Amino acid sequence: MSKLLRFRTAHSTPKIHPRTVNSILSKPLSIPSLSKCYYSPISLFPSISFSTLQSHLHRQSFSFSYSFSTRAFDDSSSSTETQKEKDEKLGSQSVEKLGTEVYPSGEVEYEKISDQLKSRFSLGLSLPQICENFVKAAYDPRISGIYLHIEPLNCGWGKVEEIRRHILNFKKSGKFIIAYIPACEEKEFYLACTCEEIYAPPSAYFSLYGLTVQASFLGGVFEKIGIEPQVQRIGKYKSAGDQLTRKTMSEENCEMLTSLLDNIYGNWLDVVSSSKGKKREDVENFINEGVYKVEKLKEEGFITNIHYDDEVISMLKERLGVQKDKKLHMVDYRKYSKVRKWTLGLAGGRDLIAVIRASGSISRVQSPLSTPSSVIIAEQVIEKIRSVRESKRYKAAIIRIDSPGGDALASDLMWREIRLLAASKPVIASMSDVAASGGYYMAMAAQTIVAENLTLTGSIGVVTGKFNLGKLYEKIGFNKEVISRGRYAELFAAEQRPLRPDEAELFAKSAQNAYEQFRDKAAFSRSMPVEKMEEVAQGRVWAGKDAASWGLVDAIGGLSRAIAIAKHKANIPRDRQVTLVELSRPSPTLPELLSDIGNSIVGVDRTLKELLQELTFSDGIQARMDGIMFQRLEGFSNATPLFSLIKDYLSSL
């Protein structure tokens, strides 16, 4: 008997396209059999070779196994049960379901792929769980292969690279993986090219036309309605705030975005041409032809064949020896996520490595507008860092970062705690889609920084500002008068007038001081002269591979390479398994979901007040990457222009 596990990636219009994950299984095994079968990690995978590290590391292959926190998927059923009993209970239920027909549960609306773990109540796809499923599927004797449904991806290039790497590693097990792409742009095709075969329906939407970066500016709008943004940004490439004050793109911003776009597009051409056995110029010429017909893609060898989903499943039946009148059994991504790794002989070793995930914008406190998975709360992260530093259990720590930055003070406080942790044990920063501004501020405190080729990196700069609403108030007949004591008491309070010359001078000095602190700490952290750091700072965002050449990044790779380096620095033999302990709790929980619903119904007034507060710079100096660039390069190009305009504006504050 054979079964199928189907993966469906994140989609930008989830109400129309459901996202599930399925894979192909061979004969089912009972839990007693599984629990007695311990496979050597080397038996299915050849040793995974990583590219050469910096000069202090020698070229080598690392074999590793990891497990998430035992509480990650705990249903908290009974306090008298041991953890192993809970695992056996959950594992048994999961395997029993693998042995019977699995029916679809209907469409579920998902959010973008998150770098955080997800709980049973969470919507959206979790990158850690996706990657873990690939690892388990490679070793699971019931798995024959993977059928990967790829819907339009709603994530950045760093996450795409991480998934692609796990597909390549899965293929080393000798099992097959085929892709099905009903709607495809560059990211989707980039991922599909990693699979052995690619299928698409006759009516598939293909838009392989190239990549763009767009920037919108509110300067002209504010001018018409009487709002004057008074912005201080330090660093000629620090474009956060430009969309508030400018009407066109600056030369420096254009230079930076062009360089990033060239990196992404060039990498795409290289990978696709290599995967499809074509010359780079041939792939580029094909893109420039504006091909939209699926038949042309098949004719040129970019896809394997044109089939509907049911026809592909029929082919898989034949491939797996399943009779035509029998169903090809499937296991859902979420159901398979509940299968514990120890049941496959993949339990980690005694050596523990802590993983602290930091995803989203950086803040000192949590806003009602933010969800737990979309914001980094400094106090919470600091608490986790201190717990790792004070514990003797952990041999090393990995800080997994996916953030465009935010509050500069919060970033600095976390930087300090990571530095203290790094003084007691190895700390590796693993950067996902983006680690810029405050996100890079955190990363630079680690002993070693690992980034993907296309991780948005750097943006060492700051921005702060306030609005002068005097002309707007005059137009609408509104008046505000302020009584104050202290020369600079009205620096942020008096939005009905522009800054006085002395106030503007203080404003500029404050921003310059924050920038110099950021730059100097970056130079100190990276053992680089301040003058050299100034050359790569000034608010400029780099692609990961360029950041490595400038000394902002130590190694190129994903989480697996960060683990290998952590083992090396902790003097753990490369062939010894380690256990990853996730310190970030899955979110959101059911109470949080109910709370969000309540806020959307009865908390409108409070939410609007919070929104108005977010529209000002009064929270302090920001170490944040430009919202326009973050949105456009990280997979939000399908949003409506008005929605994008608002998001671009909010993301830069």
mmCIF file of N, CA, C and O in Angstrom, residues 18-48:
data_model
loop_
_atom_site.group_PDB
_atom_site.id
_atom_site.type_symbol
_atom_site.label_atom_id
_atom_site.label_comp_id
_atom_site.label_asym_id
_atom_site.label_seq_id
_atom_site.Cartn_x
_atom_site.Cartn_y
_atom_site.Cartn_z
ATOM 1 N N PRO A 18 -6.455 26.759 -1.272
ATOM 2 C CA PRO A 18 -6.082 26.184 0.008
ATOM 3 C C PRO A 18 -4.634 25.732 -0.024
ATOM 4 O O PRO A 18 -4.104 25.401 -1.055
ATOM 5 N N ARG A 19 -4.003 25.686 1.153
ATOM 6 C CA ARG A 19 -2.627 25.248 1.214
ATOM 7 C C ARG A 19 -2.510 24.066 2.152
ATOM 8 O O ARG A 19 -2.772 24.177 3.330
ATOM 9 N N THR A 20 -2.160 22.914 1.639
ATOM 10 C CA THR A 20 -1.913 21.743 2.468
ATOM 11 C C THR A 20 -0.610 21.124 2.031
ATOM 12 O O THR A 20 -0.057 21.478 1.009
ATOM 13 N N VAL A 21 -0.129 20.194 2.806
ATOM 14 C CA VAL A 21 1.113 19.532 2.479
ATOM 15 C C VAL A 21 0.888 18.036 2.482
ATOM 16 O O VAL A 21 0.421 17.507 3.464
ATOM 17 N N ASN A 22 1.186 17.362 1.381
ATOM 18 C CA ASN A 22 0.992 15.919 1.292
ATOM 19 C C ASN A 22 2.266 15.234 0.816
ATOM 20 O O ASN A 22 3.052 15.812 0.146
ATOM 21 N N SER A 23 2.458 13.964 1.161
ATOM 22 C CA SER A 23 3.643 13.223 0.704
ATOM 23 C C SER A 23 3.288 11.785 0.398
ATOM 24 O O SER A 23 2.250 11.332 0.807
ATOM 25 N N ILE A 24 4.186 11.091 -0.309
ATOM 26 C CA ILE A 24 3.854 9.730 -0.702
ATOM 27 C C ILE A 24 4.474 8.725 0.251
ATOM 28 O O ILE A 24 5.646 8.783 0.521
ATOM 29 N N LEU A 25 3.653 7.850 0.776
ATOM 30 C CA LEU A 25 4.113 6.860 1.738
ATOM 31 C C LEU A 25 4.089 5.480 1.115
ATOM 32 O O LEU A 25 3.245 5.176 0.279
ATOM 33 N N SER A 26 5.003 4.630 1.571
ATOM 34 C CA SER A 26 4.913 3.226 1.213
ATOM 35 C C SER A 26 4.225 2.511 2.359
ATOM 36 O O SER A 26 3.498 3.138 3.120
ATOM 37 N N LYS A 27 4.469 1.258 2.573
ATOM 38 C CA LYS A 27 3.694 0.475 3.532
ATOM 39 C C LYS A 27 3.711 1.091 4.933
ATOM 40 O O LYS A 27 4.745 1.501 5.434
ATOM 41 N N PRO A 28 2.536 1.091 5.615
ATOM 42 C CA PRO A 28 2.479 1.645 6.967
ATOM 43 C C PRO A 28 3.119 0.697 7.965
ATOM 44 O O PRO A 28 3.075 -0.516 7.811
ATOM 45 N N LEU A 29 3.712 1.260 9.010
ATOM 46 C CA LEU A 29 4.315 0.459 10.061
ATOM 47 C C LEU A 29 3.667 0.822 11.379
ATOM 48 O O LEU A 29 3.209 1.930 11.585
ATOM 49 N N SER A 30 3.623 -0.094 12.297
ATOM 50 C CA SER A 30 3.035 0.182 13.600
ATOM 51 C C SER A 30 4.059 0.895 14.467
ATOM 52 O O SER A 30 5.260 0.808 14.255
ATOM 53 N N ILE A 31 3.571 1.532 15.483
ATOM 54 C CA ILE A 31 4.469 2.269 16.370
ATOM 55 C C ILE A 31 5.497 1.365 17.045
ATOM 56 O O ILE A 31 6.654 1.727 17.145
ATOM 57 N N PRO A 32 5.112 0.159 17.550
ATOM 58 C CA PRO A 32 6.130 -0.687 18.161
ATOM 59 C C PRO A 32 7.301 -0.969 17.218
ATOM 60 O O PRO A 32 8.453 -0.964 17.617
ATOM 61 N N SER A 33 6.969 -1.202 15.941
ATOM 62 C CA SER A 33 8.045 -1.468 14.979
ATOM 63 C C SER A 33 8.913 -0.239 14.790
ATOM 64 O O SER A 33 10.124 -0.330 14.712
ATOM 65 N N LEU A 34 8.244 0.917 14.702
ATOM 66 C CA LEU A 34 8.993 2.150 14.481
ATOM 67 C C LEU A 34 9.894 2.458 15.657
ATOM 68 O O LEU A 34 11.030 2.868 15.493
ATOM 69 N N SER A 35 9.362 2.265 16.870
ATOM 70 C CA SER A 35 10.126 2.659 18.046
ATOM 71 C C SER A 35 11.367 1.800 18.232
ATOM 72 O O SER A 35 12.299 2.190 18.920
ATOM 73 N N LYS A 36 11.384 0.629 17.597
ATOM 74 C CA LYS A 36 12.542 -0.241 17.724
ATOM 75 C C LYS A 36 13.538 -0.045 16.592
ATOM 76 O O LYS A 36 14.627 -0.600 16.627
ATOM 77 N N CYS A 37 13.138 0.682 15.580
ATOM 78 C CA CYS A 37 14.006 0.862 14.412
ATOM 79 C C CYS A 37 14.769 2.168 14.527
ATOM 80 O O CYS A 37 14.167 3.228 14.432
ATOM 81 N N TYR A 38 16.037 2.086 14.714
ATOM 82 C CA TYR A 38 16.853 3.296 14.781
ATOM 83 C C TYR A 38 17.817 3.281 13.614
ATOM 84 O O TYR A 38 18.656 2.390 13.498
ATOM 85 N N TYR A 39 17.668 4.257 12.747
ATOM 86 C CA TYR A 39 18.460 4.291 11.537
ATOM 87 C C TYR A 39 19.624 5.248 11.700
ATOM 88 O O TYR A 39 19.489 6.300 12.294
ATOM 89 N N SER A 40 20.741 4.866 11.145
ATOM 90 C CA SER A 40 21.880 5.775 11.153
ATOM 91 C C SER A 40 21.610 6.930 10.219
ATOM 92 O O SER A 40 21.141 6.724 9.108
ATOM 93 N N PRO A 41 21.870 8.160 10.643
ATOM 94 C CA PRO A 41 21.642 9.309 9.758
ATOM 95 C C PRO A 41 22.414 9.204 8.452
ATOM 96 O O PRO A 41 22.077 9.833 7.481
ATOM 97 N N ILE A 42 23.472 8.397 8.439
ATOM 98 C CA ILE A 42 24.283 8.300 7.233
ATOM 99 C C ILE A 42 23.683 7.311 6.240
ATOM 100 O O ILE A 42 24.013 7.314 5.067
ATOM 101 N N SER A 43 22.763 6.448 6.693
ATOM 102 C CA SER A 43 22.270 5.382 5.836
ATOM 103 C C SER A 43 21.449 5.886 4.658
ATOM 104 O O SER A 43 21.455 5.279 3.600
ATOM 105 N N LEU A 44 20.733 6.985 4.848
ATOM 106 C CA LEU A 44 19.919 7.515 3.761
ATOM 107 C C LEU A 44 20.550 8.731 3.117
ATOM 108 O O LEU A 44 20.420 8.945 1.922
ATOM 109 N N PHE A 45 21.187 9.557 3.928
ATOM 110 C CA PHE A 45 21.835 10.752 3.395
ATOM 111 C C PHE A 45 23.330 10.517 3.268
ATOM 112 O O PHE A 45 23.958 10.073 4.216
ATOM 113 N N PRO A 46 23.932 10.877 2.163
ATOM 114 C CA PRO A 46 25.383 11.018 2.171
ATOM 115 C C PRO A 46 25.696 12.189 3.094
ATOM 116 O O PRO A 46 24.842 13.016 3.371
ATOM 117 N N SER A 47 26.908 12.279 3.594
ATOM 118 C CA SER A 47 27.231 13.421 4.451
ATOM 119 C C SER A 47 27.020 14.708 3.670
ATOM 120 O O SER A 47 27.346 14.793 2.498
ATOM 121 N N ILE A 48 26.432 15.695 4.326
ATOM 122 C CA ILE A 48 26.086 16.946 3.663
ATOM 123 C C ILE A 48 27.299 17.862 3.661
ATOM 124 O O ILE A 48 27.808 18.234 4.712
#
